[in-house]
mmCIF file of C-alpha atoms in Angstrom:
data_model
loop_
_atom_site.group_PDB
_atom_site.id
_atom_site.type_symbol
_atom_site.label_atom_id
_atom_site.label_comp_id
_atom_site.label_asym_id
_atom_site.label_seq_id
_atom_site.Cartn_x
_atom_site.Cartn_y
_atom_site.Cartn_z
ATOM 1 C CA MET A 189 63.591 3.462 -50.662
ATOM 2 C CA ARG A 190 64.453 5.596 -54.235
ATOM 3 C CA TYR A 191 65.325 9.549 -54.008
ATOM 4 C CA TYR A 192 64.014 11.835 -56.225
ATOM 5 C CA PRO A 193 66.077 14.990 -56.150
ATOM 6 C CA ASN A 194 64.512 18.272 -55.139
ATOM 7 C CA TYR A 195 61.111 16.752 -54.383
ATOM 8 C CA PHE A 196 60.647 17.952 -50.799
ATOM 9 C CA ASP A 197 62.601 21.333 -51.695
ATOM 10 C CA ASP A 198 59.600 23.318 -52.190
ATOM 11 C CA PHE A 199 57.828 21.839 -49.469
ATOM 12 C CA PHE A 200 60.667 22.881 -47.441
ATOM 13 C CA ASN A 201 61.811 25.951 -48.382
ATOM 14 C CA ASP A 202 59.378 28.600 -46.814
ATOM 15 C CA THR A 203 60.648 32.200 -47.967
ATOM 16 C CA LYS A 204 57.834 33.966 -45.953
ATOM 17 C CA LYS A 205 57.917 35.812 -42.916
ATOM 18 C CA GLN A 206 56.155 33.795 -40.408
ATOM 19 C CA ASP A 207 53.063 36.044 -39.515
ATOM 20 C CA THR A 208 51.890 37.253 -36.479
ATOM 21 C CA ASN A 209 48.776 35.522 -37.199
ATOM 22 C CA THR A 210 49.266 31.828 -38.159
ATOM 23 C CA VAL A 211 51.845 32.312 -34.702
ATOM 24 C CA LEU A 212 49.485 33.142 -31.853
ATOM 25 C CA ARG A 213 46.379 32.060 -32.940
ATOM 26 C CA THR A 214 43.539 33.388 -30.720
ATOM 27 C CA ASP A 215 39.611 32.109 -30.100
ATOM 28 C CA ILE A 216 38.040 34.708 -27.988
ATOM 29 C CA TYR A 217 34.931 33.268 -26.411
ATOM 30 C CA GLU A 218 31.845 35.008 -24.309
ATOM 31 C CA LYS A 219 30.231 32.714 -21.354
ATOM 32 C CA ASP A 220 28.652 33.920 -18.221
ATOM 33 C CA GLY A 221 29.967 38.065 -18.125
ATOM 34 C CA TYR A 222 33.522 37.540 -18.840
ATOM 35 C CA TYR A 223 35.100 37.297 -22.713
ATOM 36 C CA GLN A 224 38.164 34.232 -22.921
ATOM 37 C CA ILE A 225 40.995 34.424 -24.958
ATOM 38 C CA CYS A 226 42.567 31.431 -25.822
ATOM 39 C CA MET A 227 45.703 32.147 -27.743
ATOM 40 C CA GLU A 228 48.211 29.243 -28.858
ATOM 41 C CA VAL A 229 52.382 29.456 -28.137
ATOM 42 C CA CYS A 230 53.570 26.649 -28.454
ATOM 43 C CA GLY A 231 57.243 26.440 -28.194
ATOM 44 C CA ILE A 232 57.322 29.430 -25.869
ATOM 45 C CA GLN A 233 58.284 29.284 -22.268
ATOM 46 C CA LYS A 234 55.903 30.757 -19.293
ATOM 47 C CA GLU A 235 58.841 32.813 -18.316
ATOM 48 C CA ASN A 236 58.905 35.047 -22.236
ATOM 49 C CA ILE A 237 55.384 35.860 -22.475
ATOM 50 C CA GLN A 238 54.814 39.068 -20.906
ATOM 51 C CA ILE A 239 50.882 40.979 -20.408
ATOM 52 C CA GLU A 240 50.966 44.576 -20.540
ATOM 53 C CA LEU A 241 47.303 46.417 -19.813
ATOM 54 C CA LYS A 242 47.511 50.728 -20.930
ATOM 55 C CA ASP A 243 45.258 53.049 -21.779
ATOM 56 C CA GLY A 244 42.377 50.332 -22.552
ATOM 57 C CA TYR A 245 44.812 48.150 -24.596
ATOM 58 C CA LEU A 246 45.996 44.173 -24.096
ATOM 59 C CA LYS A 247 49.383 43.530 -25.028
ATOM 60 C CA ILE A 248 50.558 40.078 -25.576
ATOM 61 C CA THR A 249 54.122 39.702 -26.533
ATOM 62 C CA ALA A 250 55.410 36.449 -26.348
ATOM 63 C CA THR A 251 59.372 35.342 -27.660
ATOM 64 C CA ARG A 252 61.385 32.441 -28.920
ATOM 65 C CA ASN A 253 64.884 32.822 -29.541
ATOM 66 C CA ILE A 254 67.307 29.704 -29.711
ATOM 67 C CA ASN A 255 71.072 30.055 -28.419
ATOM 68 C CA LYS A 256 73.299 28.691 -31.245
ATOM 69 C CA GLU A 257 75.708 28.094 -29.537
ATOM 70 C CA ASP A 258 74.119 25.343 -27.337
ATOM 71 C CA THR A 259 72.885 23.108 -30.028
ATOM 72 C CA ARG A 260 73.506 22.744 -33.435
ATOM 73 C CA VAL A 261 70.555 23.184 -35.522
ATOM 74 C CA LEU A 262 70.932 20.711 -38.430
ATOM 75 C CA ARG A 263 66.932 22.694 -40.067
ATOM 76 C CA GLN A 264 64.337 24.604 -38.037
ATOM 77 C CA GLU A 265 60.803 25.557 -38.636
ATOM 78 C CA ARG A 266 59.501 26.842 -35.586
ATOM 79 C CA PHE A 267 59.455 30.549 -35.440
ATOM 80 C CA THR A 268 61.707 32.147 -33.697
ATOM 81 C CA GLY A 269 61.603 36.511 -32.513
ATOM 82 C CA THR A 270 59.496 38.873 -30.550
ATOM 83 C CA TYR A 271 55.746 38.483 -31.868
ATOM 84 C CA SER A 272 52.516 40.401 -30.557
ATOM 85 C CA ARG A 273 48.936 40.287 -30.377
ATOM 86 C CA SER A 274 46.842 44.200 -28.376
ATOM 87 C CA PHE A 275 43.323 43.703 -28.293
ATOM 88 C CA TYR A 276 41.327 46.935 -27.693
ATOM 89 C CA ILE A 277 39.538 45.960 -24.578
ATOM 90 C CA GLY A 278 37.859 49.758 -23.612
ATOM 91 C CA GLU A 279 38.607 51.859 -20.526
ATOM 92 C CA GLY A 280 38.406 51.598 -16.574
ATOM 93 C CA TYR A 281 40.313 47.835 -16.337
ATOM 94 C CA LYS A 282 42.906 47.466 -13.596
ATOM 95 C CA GLN A 283 45.428 45.333 -13.389
ATOM 96 C CA GLU A 284 43.730 42.941 -10.765
ATOM 97 C CA ASP A 285 40.320 42.246 -12.755
ATOM 98 C CA ILE A 286 42.281 40.421 -15.729
ATOM 99 C CA LYS A 287 43.564 36.708 -14.721
ATOM 100 C CA ALA A 288 45.440 34.833 -16.585
ATOM 101 C CA HIS A 289 47.475 31.220 -16.520
ATOM 102 C CA PHE A 290 49.321 28.985 -19.261
ATOM 103 C CA ASP A 291 48.802 25.325 -19.695
ATOM 104 C CA ASN A 292 50.918 22.973 -22.228
ATOM 105 C CA GLY A 293 51.388 25.654 -24.673
ATOM 106 C CA GLU A 294 47.951 27.774 -24.793
ATOM 107 C CA LEU A 295 47.882 31.217 -22.714
ATOM 108 C CA PHE A 296 44.055 31.614 -21.255
ATOM 109 C CA ILE A 297 42.731 35.653 -20.237
ATOM 110 C CA LEU A 298 39.908 35.860 -18.403
ATOM 111 C CA LEU A 299 38.321 39.403 -18.204
ATOM 112 C CA PRO A 300 35.161 40.556 -17.341
ATOM 113 C CA THR A 301 32.593 41.820 -20.581
ATOM 114 C CA LYS A 302 32.135 45.032 -18.655
ATOM 115 C CA PRO A 303 35.132 46.768 -16.399
ATOM 116 C CA VAL A 304 34.360 46.437 -12.305
ATOM 117 C CA LYS A 305 33.722 49.504 -10.697
ATOM 118 C CA HIS A 306 36.167 50.070 -8.210
ATOM 119 C CA GLU A 307 35.533 51.894 -5.227
ATOM 120 C CA GLU A 308 37.986 54.573 -4.154
ATOM 121 C CA GLU A 309 39.702 54.725 -1.284
ATOM 122 C CA THR A 310 39.816 57.955 0.764
ATOM 123 C CA ARG A 311 42.770 59.290 0.968
ATOM 124 C CA TYR A 312 43.359 61.997 3.651
ATOM 125 C CA ILE A 313 45.841 64.685 2.172
ATOM 126 C CA ASN A 314 48.542 65.970 5.394
ATOM 127 C CA ILE A 315 49.015 69.463 6.796
ATOM 128 C CA GLN A 316 52.260 70.663 6.880
#
């Protein structure tokens, strides 16, 4: 095989910072009264993914760090760092309304298209 100097330099020299949109590729489907969010999180372990529901926003955070002491990296093309995506889903959702599972580098989140109406429990105030 003949060596061509500088032939692959431009191919492997990606000086652009990774954009969250390319790292956490997301598809959203609507089916049978539910939204299904499918998010590609390749190279990230399930333990390093967090989903937060706050003020009507669903925020997904994924972290990938490499311990440089454990591995001698010759070339690294995968991203490292913390990336997040937020979706406004509206008020009225509770944590128990949202289901999530992780399978083979993909995160699946299922939530109803309309908030589930929860009956409030009767609470009594103690008289002192």
